[in-house]
Short mmCIF file of N, CA and C in Angstrom, two decimals:
data_model
loop_
_atom_site.label_atom_id
_atom_site.label_comp_id
_atom_site.label_asym_id
_atom_site.label_seq_id
_atom_site.Cartn_x
_atom_site.Cartn_y
_atom_site.Cartn_z
N UNK V 1 0.84 -1.17 0.00
CA UNK V 1 0.00 0.00 0.00
C UNK V 1 0.89 1.24 0.00
N UNK V 2 0.56 2.17 -0.85
CA UNK V 2 1.35 3.39 -0.97
C UNK V 2 1.14 4.27 0.25
N UNK V 3 2.20 4.93 0.62
CA UNK V 3 2.15 5.84 1.75
C UNK V 3 1.42 7.12 1.33
N UNK V 4 0.56 7.62 2.20
CA UNK V 4 -0.14 8.86 1.91
C UNK V 4 0.85 10.01 2.07
N UNK V 5 0.90 10.85 1.05
CA UNK V 5 1.81 11.98 1.03
C UNK V 5 1.07 13.23 1.54
N UNK V 6 1.58 13.82 2.62
CA UNK V 6 0.92 14.99 3.21
C UNK V 6 0.83 16.15 2.22
N UNK V 7 1.85 16.33 1.41
CA UNK V 7 1.83 17.41 0.41
C UNK V 7 0.66 17.22 -0.56
N UNK V 8 0.47 16.01 -1.02
CA UNK V 8 -0.62 15.75 -1.97
C UNK V 8 -1.99 15.90 -1.31
N UNK V 9 -2.11 15.50 -0.05
CA UNK V 9 -3.37 15.68 0.67
C UNK V 9 -3.63 17.18 0.88
N UNK V 10 -2.59 17.93 1.20
CA UNK V 10 -2.74 19.37 1.35
C UNK V 10 -3.15 20.05 0.06
N UNK V 11 -2.51 19.66 -1.04
CA UNK V 11 -2.90 20.21 -2.34
C UNK V 11 -4.35 19.85 -2.69
N UNK V 12 -4.75 18.64 -2.37
CA UNK V 12 -6.14 18.23 -2.63
C UNK V 12 -7.10 19.13 -1.85
N UNK V 13 -6.83 19.33 -0.57
CA UNK V 13 -7.71 20.17 0.25
C UNK V 13 -7.74 21.61 -0.27
N UNK V 14 -6.57 22.14 -0.60
CA UNK V 14 -6.49 23.50 -1.11
C UNK V 14 -7.20 23.65 -2.45
N UNK V 15 -6.98 22.67 -3.34
CA UNK V 15 -7.62 22.70 -4.66
C UNK V 15 -9.13 22.62 -4.55
N UNK V 16 -9.62 21.67 -3.76
CA UNK V 16 -11.07 21.47 -3.66
C UNK V 16 -11.72 22.68 -2.99
N UNK V 17 -11.11 23.18 -1.93
CA UNK V 17 -11.70 24.34 -1.25
C UNK V 17 -11.71 25.58 -2.13
N UNK V 18 -10.59 25.88 -2.74
CA UNK V 18 -10.50 27.05 -3.61
C UNK V 18 -11.39 26.88 -4.83
N UNK V 19 -11.35 25.70 -5.43
CA UNK V 19 -12.18 25.43 -6.60
C UNK V 19 -13.66 25.55 -6.30
N UNK V 20 -14.09 25.05 -5.13
CA UNK V 20 -15.50 25.12 -4.76
C UNK V 20 -15.94 26.56 -4.56
N UNK V 21 -15.10 27.38 -3.93
CA UNK V 21 -15.43 28.79 -3.74
C UNK V 21 -15.57 29.48 -5.09
N UNK V 22 -14.60 29.26 -5.97
CA UNK V 22 -14.66 29.89 -7.29
C UNK V 22 -15.87 29.40 -8.09
N UNK V 23 -16.14 28.10 -8.06
CA UNK V 23 -17.27 27.56 -8.81
C UNK V 23 -18.59 28.12 -8.28
N UNK V 24 -18.73 28.22 -6.97
CA UNK V 24 -19.95 28.77 -6.39
C UNK V 24 -20.12 30.24 -6.78
N UNK V 25 -19.03 30.98 -6.70
CA UNK V 25 -19.06 32.40 -7.04
C UNK V 25 -19.44 32.59 -8.51
N UNK V 26 -18.87 31.78 -9.38
CA UNK V 26 -19.19 31.85 -10.80
C UNK V 26 -20.62 31.44 -11.09
N UNK V 27 -21.13 30.46 -10.35
CA UNK V 27 -22.51 30.01 -10.58
C UNK V 27 -23.52 31.07 -10.15
N UNK V 28 -23.13 31.94 -9.22
CA UNK V 28 -23.99 33.07 -8.89
C UNK V 28 -24.15 33.98 -10.10
N UNK V 29 -23.05 34.19 -10.80
CA UNK V 29 -23.07 35.07 -11.97
C UNK V 29 -23.80 34.45 -13.15
N UNK V 30 -23.58 33.17 -13.36
CA UNK V 30 -24.15 32.51 -14.54
C UNK V 30 -25.60 32.08 -14.36
N UNK V 31 -25.90 31.44 -13.24
CA UNK V 31 -27.22 30.84 -13.07
C UNK V 31 -28.06 31.43 -11.97
N UNK V 32 -27.53 32.42 -11.26
CA UNK V 32 -28.29 32.99 -10.16
C UNK V 32 -28.33 32.09 -8.93
N UNK V 33 -27.49 31.09 -8.88
CA UNK V 33 -27.47 30.19 -7.73
C UNK V 33 -26.92 30.90 -6.50
N UNK V 34 -27.25 30.38 -5.35
CA UNK V 34 -26.72 30.88 -4.08
C UNK V 34 -26.97 32.37 -3.89
N UNK V 35 -28.12 32.83 -4.36
CA UNK V 35 -28.49 34.23 -4.17
C UNK V 35 -27.88 35.19 -5.17
N UNK V 36 -27.26 34.67 -6.22
CA UNK V 36 -26.63 35.54 -7.22
C UNK V 36 -27.64 36.17 -8.16
N UNK V 37 -27.16 37.08 -8.96
CA UNK V 37 -28.02 37.81 -9.88
C UNK V 37 -28.25 37.14 -11.21
N UNK V 38 -27.58 36.01 -11.46
CA UNK V 38 -27.72 35.37 -12.76
C UNK V 38 -27.07 36.22 -13.83
N UNK V 39 -27.21 35.80 -15.06
CA UNK V 39 -26.54 36.50 -16.14
C UNK V 39 -27.11 37.91 -16.35
N UNK V 40 -28.42 38.08 -16.12
CA UNK V 40 -29.01 39.41 -16.30
C UNK V 40 -28.49 40.37 -15.24
N UNK V 41 -28.51 39.95 -13.99
CA UNK V 41 -28.02 40.81 -12.91
C UNK V 41 -26.53 41.08 -13.03
N UNK V 42 -25.78 40.07 -13.44
CA UNK V 42 -24.34 40.25 -13.61
C UNK V 42 -24.04 41.18 -14.77
N UNK V 43 -24.83 41.09 -15.83
CA UNK V 43 -24.66 42.00 -16.97
C UNK V 43 -24.89 43.44 -16.53
N UNK V 44 -25.94 43.67 -15.76
CA UNK V 44 -26.22 45.02 -15.27
C UNK V 44 -25.09 45.52 -14.37
N UNK V 45 -24.58 44.63 -13.53
CA UNK V 45 -23.48 45.00 -12.63
C UNK V 45 -22.22 45.31 -13.44
N UNK V 46 -21.94 44.51 -14.45
CA UNK V 46 -20.76 44.75 -15.28
C UNK V 46 -20.85 46.10 -15.99
N UNK V 47 -22.04 46.43 -16.46
CA UNK V 47 -22.22 47.73 -17.12
C UNK V 47 -21.99 48.86 -16.12
N UNK V 48 -22.52 48.71 -14.92
CA UNK V 48 -22.35 49.74 -13.89
C UNK V 48 -20.88 49.88 -13.48
N UNK V 49 -20.13 48.79 -13.55
CA UNK V 49 -18.71 48.83 -13.18
C UNK V 49 -17.82 49.30 -14.33
N UNK V 50 -18.41 49.50 -15.51
CA UNK V 50 -17.64 50.03 -16.63
C UNK V 50 -17.04 48.99 -17.55
N UNK V 51 -17.52 47.75 -17.49
CA UNK V 51 -17.02 46.71 -18.39
C UNK V 51 -17.89 46.69 -19.64
N UNK V 52 -17.22 46.71 -20.81
CA UNK V 52 -17.95 46.71 -22.08
C UNK V 52 -17.33 45.72 -23.04
N UNK V 53 -18.14 44.96 -23.76
CA UNK V 53 -19.58 44.86 -23.65
C UNK V 53 -19.97 44.12 -22.36
N UNK V 54 -21.00 44.60 -21.68
CA UNK V 54 -21.31 44.07 -20.36
C UNK V 54 -21.74 42.60 -20.34
N UNK V 55 -22.51 42.16 -21.34
CA UNK V 55 -22.95 40.76 -21.32
C UNK V 55 -21.77 39.82 -21.56
N UNK V 56 -20.89 40.17 -22.48
CA UNK V 56 -19.70 39.35 -22.72
C UNK V 56 -18.82 39.32 -21.47
N UNK V 57 -18.72 40.45 -20.81
CA UNK V 57 -17.93 40.53 -19.58
C UNK V 57 -18.54 39.67 -18.49
N UNK V 58 -19.86 39.68 -18.39
CA UNK V 58 -20.55 38.87 -17.39
C UNK V 58 -20.33 37.38 -17.66
N UNK V 59 -20.45 36.99 -18.91
CA UNK V 59 -20.22 35.59 -19.28
C UNK V 59 -18.76 35.19 -19.02
N UNK V 60 -17.83 36.06 -19.39
CA UNK V 60 -16.42 35.75 -19.18
C UNK V 60 -16.09 35.61 -17.70
N UNK V 61 -16.61 36.51 -16.88
CA UNK V 61 -16.36 36.44 -15.44
C UNK V 61 -16.97 35.18 -14.84
N UNK V 62 -18.22 34.90 -15.20
CA UNK V 62 -18.89 33.71 -14.67
C UNK V 62 -18.23 32.42 -15.10
N UNK V 63 -17.90 32.34 -16.39
CA UNK V 63 -17.24 31.13 -16.90
C UNK V 63 -15.81 31.01 -16.36
N UNK V 64 -15.13 32.15 -16.24
CA UNK V 64 -13.77 32.13 -15.70
C UNK V 64 -13.75 31.61 -14.27
N UNK V 65 -14.70 32.06 -13.47
CA UNK V 65 -14.76 31.61 -12.08
C UNK V 65 -15.28 30.18 -11.97
N UNK V 66 -16.43 29.91 -12.57
CA UNK V 66 -17.03 28.58 -12.44
C UNK V 66 -16.17 27.51 -13.11
N UNK V 67 -15.73 27.79 -14.33
CA UNK V 67 -14.94 26.81 -15.07
C UNK V 67 -13.61 26.52 -14.41
N UNK V 68 -12.89 27.58 -14.04
CA UNK V 68 -11.60 27.35 -13.39
C UNK V 68 -11.78 26.70 -12.04
N UNK V 69 -12.86 27.03 -11.35
CA UNK V 69 -13.12 26.42 -10.06
C UNK V 69 -13.34 24.92 -10.15
N UNK V 70 -14.15 24.50 -11.11
CA UNK V 70 -14.40 23.07 -11.30
C UNK V 70 -13.11 22.35 -11.69
N UNK V 71 -12.36 22.95 -12.62
CA UNK V 71 -11.09 22.32 -13.04
C UNK V 71 -10.08 22.24 -11.90
N UNK V 72 -9.98 23.29 -11.09
CA UNK V 72 -9.08 23.24 -9.94
C UNK V 72 -9.50 22.16 -8.96
N UNK V 73 -10.78 22.09 -8.65
CA UNK V 73 -11.27 21.09 -7.71
C UNK V 73 -10.97 19.68 -8.19
N UNK V 74 -11.11 19.46 -9.48
CA UNK V 74 -10.84 18.13 -10.06
C UNK V 74 -9.34 17.89 -10.25
N UNK V 75 -8.57 18.95 -10.29
CA UNK V 75 -7.15 18.81 -10.58
C UNK V 75 -6.93 18.44 -12.04
N UNK V 76 -7.66 19.08 -12.92
CA UNK V 76 -7.57 18.81 -14.35
C UNK V 76 -7.16 20.08 -15.07
N UNK V 77 -6.14 19.96 -15.93
CA UNK V 77 -5.60 21.13 -16.64
C UNK V 77 -5.26 22.22 -15.63
N UNK V 78 -4.61 21.82 -14.57
CA UNK V 78 -4.37 22.70 -13.42
C UNK V 78 -3.65 23.99 -13.78
N UNK V 79 -2.61 23.98 -14.62
CA UNK V 79 -1.98 25.26 -14.95
C UNK V 79 -2.95 26.23 -15.64
N UNK V 80 -3.74 25.73 -16.56
CA UNK V 80 -4.71 26.57 -17.27
C UNK V 80 -5.80 27.04 -16.31
N UNK V 81 -6.26 26.16 -15.44
CA UNK V 81 -7.30 26.53 -14.47
C UNK V 81 -6.79 27.60 -13.52
N UNK V 82 -5.59 27.43 -13.00
CA UNK V 82 -5.02 28.42 -12.10
C UNK V 82 -4.83 29.77 -12.78
N UNK V 83 -4.36 29.73 -14.02
CA UNK V 83 -4.15 30.96 -14.77
C UNK V 83 -5.48 31.65 -15.07
N UNK V 84 -6.49 30.89 -15.45
CA UNK V 84 -7.80 31.48 -15.74
C UNK V 84 -8.40 32.12 -14.50
N UNK V 85 -8.28 31.45 -13.37
CA UNK V 85 -8.81 32.01 -12.12
C UNK V 85 -8.04 33.28 -11.75
N UNK V 86 -6.74 33.24 -11.87
CA UNK V 86 -5.92 34.40 -11.52
C UNK V 86 -6.26 35.60 -12.42
N UNK V 87 -6.42 35.35 -13.71
CA UNK V 87 -6.78 36.42 -14.63
C UNK V 87 -8.16 37.00 -14.34
N UNK V 88 -9.10 36.13 -14.04
CA UNK V 88 -10.45 36.58 -13.71
C UNK V 88 -10.44 37.41 -12.43
N UNK V 89 -9.67 36.96 -11.46
CA UNK V 89 -9.58 37.69 -10.19
C UNK V 89 -8.85 39.02 -10.36
N UNK V 90 -7.97 39.12 -11.35
CA UNK V 90 -7.30 40.40 -11.61
C UNK V 90 -8.33 41.46 -12.00
N UNK V 91 -9.33 41.07 -12.77
CA UNK V 91 -10.41 41.99 -13.11
C UNK V 91 -11.19 42.42 -11.89
N UNK V 92 -11.45 41.47 -10.98
CA UNK V 92 -12.17 41.81 -9.75
C UNK V 92 -11.33 42.72 -8.86
N UNK V 93 -10.02 42.48 -8.81
CA UNK V 93 -9.14 43.35 -8.03
C UNK V 93 -9.21 44.78 -8.56
N UNK V 94 -9.22 44.94 -9.87
CA UNK V 94 -9.28 46.28 -10.46
C UNK V 94 -10.56 47.01 -10.05
N UNK V 95 -11.66 46.27 -9.95
CA UNK V 95 -12.93 46.88 -9.55
C UNK V 95 -12.87 47.33 -8.09
N UNK V 96 -12.29 46.50 -7.23
CA UNK V 96 -12.28 46.77 -5.80
C UNK V 96 -11.12 47.64 -5.33
N UNK V 97 -10.11 47.84 -6.15
CA UNK V 97 -8.91 48.58 -5.75
C UNK V 97 -9.19 50.00 -5.22
N UNK V 98 -10.09 50.75 -5.82
CA UNK V 98 -10.32 52.10 -5.29
C UNK V 98 -10.79 52.12 -3.83
N UNK V 99 -11.34 51.02 -3.35
CA UNK V 99 -11.83 50.96 -1.97
C UNK V 99 -10.73 50.53 -0.99
N UNK V 100 -9.52 50.34 -1.49
CA UNK V 100 -8.43 49.94 -0.61
C UNK V 100 -8.27 48.43 -0.55
N UNK V 101 -7.48 47.97 0.40
CA UNK V 101 -7.13 46.55 0.47
C UNK V 101 -8.19 45.68 1.14
N UNK V 102 -8.67 46.08 2.30
CA UNK V 102 -9.49 45.17 3.11
C UNK V 102 -10.91 45.01 2.59
N UNK V 103 -11.37 43.75 2.58
CA UNK V 103 -12.70 43.41 2.08
C UNK V 103 -13.80 44.07 2.91
N UNK V 104 -13.56 44.27 4.19
CA UNK V 104 -14.57 44.88 5.06
C UNK V 104 -15.00 46.25 4.53
N UNK V 105 -14.08 46.95 3.89
CA UNK V 105 -14.39 48.26 3.32
C UNK V 105 -14.67 48.20 1.83
N UNK V 106 -14.88 46.99 1.28
CA UNK V 106 -15.14 46.84 -0.15
C UNK V 106 -13.88 46.70 -0.98
N UNK V 107 -12.75 46.47 -0.32
CA UNK V 107 -11.46 46.39 -1.00
C UNK V 107 -11.21 45.08 -1.71
N UNK V 108 -10.00 44.96 -2.21
CA UNK V 108 -9.64 43.84 -3.09
C UNK V 108 -9.00 42.65 -2.38
N UNK V 109 -9.01 42.61 -1.08
CA UNK V 109 -8.39 41.53 -0.31
C UNK V 109 -8.84 40.13 -0.77
N UNK V 110 -10.13 39.92 -0.85
CA UNK V 110 -10.68 38.60 -1.17
C UNK V 110 -10.36 38.14 -2.60
N UNK V 111 -10.64 38.94 -3.64
CA UNK V 111 -10.29 38.46 -4.98
C UNK V 111 -8.78 38.31 -5.16
N UNK V 112 -7.99 39.15 -4.50
CA UNK V 112 -6.53 39.01 -4.60
C UNK V 112 -6.09 37.68 -4.00
N UNK V 113 -6.64 37.35 -2.85
CA UNK V 113 -6.29 36.09 -2.20
C UNK V 113 -6.67 34.90 -3.07
N UNK V 114 -7.89 34.91 -3.60
CA UNK V 114 -8.30 33.81 -4.48
C UNK V 114 -7.40 33.71 -5.71
N UNK V 115 -7.06 34.84 -6.28
CA UNK V 115 -6.19 34.84 -7.46
C UNK V 115 -4.80 34.31 -7.15
N UNK V 116 -4.21 34.74 -6.04
CA UNK V 116 -2.89 34.25 -5.66
C UNK V 116 -2.89 32.76 -5.36
N UNK V 117 -3.91 32.29 -4.66
CA UNK V 117 -3.99 30.86 -4.34
C UNK V 117 -4.15 30.04 -5.62
N UNK V 118 -5.04 30.48 -6.50
CA UNK V 118 -5.25 29.76 -7.77
C UNK V 118 -3.97 29.75 -8.60
N UNK V 119 -3.28 30.88 -8.66
CA UNK V 119 -2.02 30.94 -9.41
C UNK V 119 -0.99 30.00 -8.81
N UNK V 120 -0.89 29.97 -7.49
CA UNK V 120 0.08 29.09 -6.84
C UNK V 120 -0.23 27.63 -7.12
N UNK V 121 -1.49 27.27 -7.11
CA UNK V 121 -1.87 25.89 -7.43
C UNK V 121 -1.53 25.59 -8.88
N UNK V 122 -1.80 26.53 -9.78
CA UNK V 122 -1.49 26.35 -11.19
C UNK V 122 -0.01 26.14 -11.43
N UNK V 123 0.83 26.85 -10.70
CA UNK V 123 2.28 26.72 -10.85
C UNK V 123 2.79 25.44 -10.18
N UNK V 124 2.27 25.12 -9.02
CA UNK V 124 2.71 23.96 -8.25
C UNK V 124 2.27 22.64 -8.88
N UNK V 125 1.06 22.63 -9.41
CA UNK V 125 0.49 21.40 -9.94
C UNK V 125 -0.51 20.84 -8.96
N UNK V 126 -1.31 19.91 -9.44
CA UNK V 126 -2.44 19.40 -8.67
C UNK V 126 -2.07 18.35 -7.64
N UNK V 127 -0.94 17.71 -7.79
CA UNK V 127 -0.58 16.64 -6.88
C UNK V 127 -1.09 15.29 -7.34
N UNK V 128 -0.79 14.30 -6.53
CA UNK V 128 -1.10 12.90 -6.87
C UNK V 128 -2.59 12.61 -6.91
N UNK V 129 -3.38 13.26 -6.08
CA UNK V 129 -4.81 12.98 -5.98
C UNK V 129 -5.58 13.93 -6.90
N UNK V 130 -5.40 13.71 -8.20
CA UNK V 130 -5.99 14.62 -9.18
C UNK V 130 -6.22 13.90 -10.50
N UNK V 131 -7.05 14.50 -11.34
CA UNK V 131 -7.24 13.95 -12.68
C UNK V 131 -6.01 14.19 -13.56
N UNK V 132 -5.24 15.24 -13.27
CA UNK V 132 -3.99 15.42 -14.00
C UNK V 132 -3.08 14.22 -13.78
N UNK V 133 -3.00 13.73 -12.57
CA UNK V 133 -2.16 12.57 -12.27
C UNK V 133 -2.69 11.32 -12.98
N UNK V 134 -4.01 11.16 -12.95
CA UNK V 134 -4.64 9.99 -13.58
C UNK V 134 -4.38 9.98 -15.09
N UNK V 135 -4.37 11.15 -15.71
CA UNK V 135 -4.17 11.25 -17.16
C UNK V 135 -2.70 11.37 -17.56
N UNK V 136 -1.81 11.13 -16.62
CA UNK V 136 -0.38 11.21 -16.94
C UNK V 136 0.10 12.64 -17.16
N UNK V 137 -0.59 13.59 -16.59
CA UNK V 137 -0.22 15.01 -16.67
C UNK V 137 -0.17 15.54 -18.10
N UNK V 138 -1.03 15.00 -18.94
CA UNK V 138 -1.04 15.42 -20.35
C UNK V 138 -1.38 16.91 -20.49
N UNK V 139 -2.18 17.45 -19.58
CA UNK V 139 -2.54 18.87 -19.62
C UNK V 139 -1.82 19.68 -18.55
N UNK V 140 -0.80 19.08 -17.97
CA UNK V 140 -0.03 19.74 -16.91
C UNK V 140 1.45 19.72 -17.29
N UNK V 141 1.76 20.45 -18.34
CA UNK V 141 3.12 20.53 -18.86
C UNK V 141 3.66 21.95 -18.68
N UNK V 142 4.97 22.10 -18.63
CA UNK V 142 5.53 23.46 -18.48
C UNK V 142 5.09 24.42 -19.58
N UNK V 143 4.99 23.96 -20.81
CA UNK V 143 4.58 24.85 -21.89
C UNK V 143 3.12 25.25 -21.74
N UNK V 144 2.28 24.35 -21.20
CA UNK V 144 0.88 24.70 -20.95
C UNK V 144 0.81 25.81 -19.91
N UNK V 145 1.62 25.66 -18.85
CA UNK V 145 1.64 26.67 -17.81
C UNK V 145 2.08 28.02 -18.37
N UNK V 146 3.15 28.03 -19.14
CA UNK V 146 3.67 29.28 -19.70
C UNK V 146 2.64 29.94 -20.61
N UNK V 147 2.04 29.18 -21.49
CA UNK V 147 1.02 29.75 -22.39
C UNK V 147 -0.20 30.23 -21.62
N UNK V 148 -0.65 29.44 -20.67
CA UNK V 148 -1.86 29.79 -19.92
C UNK V 148 -1.67 31.08 -19.13
N UNK V 149 -0.54 31.18 -18.42
CA UNK V 149 -0.32 32.38 -17.63
C UNK V 149 -0.05 33.61 -18.51
N UNK V 150 0.65 33.43 -19.61
CA UNK V 150 0.87 34.55 -20.52
C UNK V 150 -0.46 35.02 -21.13
N UNK V 151 -1.26 34.07 -21.58
CA UNK V 151 -2.56 34.42 -22.16
C UNK V 151 -3.49 35.07 -21.15
N UNK V 152 -3.50 34.55 -19.94
CA UNK V 152 -4.34 35.11 -18.89
C UNK V 152 -3.90 36.52 -18.53
N UNK V 153 -2.60 36.73 -18.42
CA UNK V 153 -2.08 38.06 -18.09
C UNK V 153 -2.42 39.07 -19.19
N UNK V 154 -2.25 38.67 -20.44
CA UNK V 154 -2.57 39.56 -21.56
C UNK V 154 -4.07 39.87 -21.60
N UNK V 155 -4.87 38.84 -21.41
CA UNK V 155 -6.32 39.05 -21.41
C UNK V 155 -6.78 39.94 -20.28
N UNK V 156 -6.26 39.71 -19.08
CA UNK V 156 -6.63 40.55 -17.94
C UNK V 156 -6.19 41.98 -18.15
N UNK V 157 -4.98 42.16 -18.67
CA UNK V 157 -4.49 43.52 -18.92
C UNK V 157 -5.36 44.23 -19.95
N UNK V 158 -5.78 43.52 -20.98
CA UNK V 158 -6.63 44.13 -22.01
C UNK V 158 -8.00 44.53 -21.43
N UNK V 159 -8.60 43.65 -20.66
CA UNK V 159 -9.93 43.94 -20.09
C UNK V 159 -9.85 45.08 -19.08
N UNK V 160 -8.88 45.01 -18.19
CA UNK V 160 -8.73 46.05 -17.17
C UNK V 160 -8.36 47.39 -17.83
N UNK V 161 -7.49 47.33 -18.83
CA UNK V 161 -7.12 48.55 -19.54
C UNK V 161 -8.28 49.17 -20.28
N UNK V 162 -9.09 48.35 -20.94
CA UNK V 162 -10.26 48.86 -21.67
C UNK V 162 -11.25 49.49 -20.70
N UNK V 163 -11.44 48.85 -19.55
CA UNK V 163 -12.34 49.41 -18.53
C UNK V 163 -11.81 50.75 -18.03
N UNK V 164 -10.52 50.82 -17.74
CA UNK V 164 -9.93 52.07 -17.23
C UNK V 164 -10.04 53.19 -18.27
N UNK V 165 -9.82 52.85 -19.52
CA UNK V 165 -9.91 53.85 -20.58
C UNK V 165 -11.35 54.35 -20.72
N UNK V 166 -12.30 53.44 -20.58
CA UNK V 166 -13.70 53.82 -20.68
C UNK V 166 -14.18 54.65 -19.51
N UNK V 167 -13.53 54.49 -18.36
CA UNK V 167 -13.94 55.26 -17.19
C UNK V 167 -13.27 56.62 -17.10
N UNK V 168 -12.25 56.83 -17.89
CA UNK V 168 -11.57 58.12 -17.86
C UNK V 168 -12.53 59.22 -18.31
N UNK V 169 -12.49 60.32 -17.62
CA UNK V 169 -13.36 61.45 -17.96
C UNK V 169 -12.94 62.01 -19.31
N UNK V 170 -13.87 62.56 -20.07
CA UNK V 170 -13.52 63.10 -21.38
C UNK V 170 -12.39 64.13 -21.31
N UNK V 171 -12.31 64.91 -20.27
CA UNK V 171 -11.24 65.89 -20.12
C UNK V 171 -9.90 65.26 -19.84
N UNK V 172 -9.89 63.99 -19.41
CA UNK V 172 -8.65 63.28 -19.11
C UNK V 172 -8.01 62.67 -20.34
N UNK V 173 -8.77 62.61 -21.45
CA UNK V 173 -8.27 61.96 -22.65
C UNK V 173 -7.30 62.90 -23.37
N UNK V 174 -6.19 62.40 -23.86
CA UNK V 174 -5.29 63.25 -24.64
C UNK V 174 -5.93 63.64 -25.96
N UNK V 175 -5.57 64.81 -26.46
CA UNK V 175 -6.07 65.26 -27.75
C UNK V 175 -5.57 64.34 -28.85
N UNK V 176 -6.44 64.08 -29.80
CA UNK V 176 -6.08 63.23 -30.93
C UNK V 176 -4.97 63.87 -31.76
N UNK V 177 -4.97 65.18 -31.86
CA UNK V 177 -3.99 65.85 -32.71
C UNK V 177 -2.66 66.09 -32.02
N UNK V 178 -2.59 65.85 -30.75
CA UNK V 178 -1.35 66.14 -30.01
C UNK V 178 -0.31 65.11 -30.24
#
């Protein structure tokens, strides 16, 4: 009988807990579960927060959270799941940043924590008790990690940048002729 590895048990607990939180949070956005607003309410919220197009943003946020959460919990395509969650949480951090760090005041503490944990799991790997291990780590390769994190970072930067540009006051915009 194989010896139980504490590191792998710890990764399992961390993956399942983080993945479940992300999946539940995303399901609020997509299906209105757990008291969420569903896609209609999330679309309205995205528009109010300055994300355009709001429905695409709502779908991306919901799918990013729910999809990456399920994949993290299962330990499948872990680098891509961690990167997707981290990128999605970067958008949430941008929304909450003006309120400061602590969640009690509406700050970015919570999405930052989820993003960092998901990224760490994506970099570390899912461990022995995962579907990545069962499949011979076919979706858990160094090149997958590099592509996933690069793509997630570029996507998050584009979304956050577009939102920031859209929120800038007309007087803040540089002249086209300058």
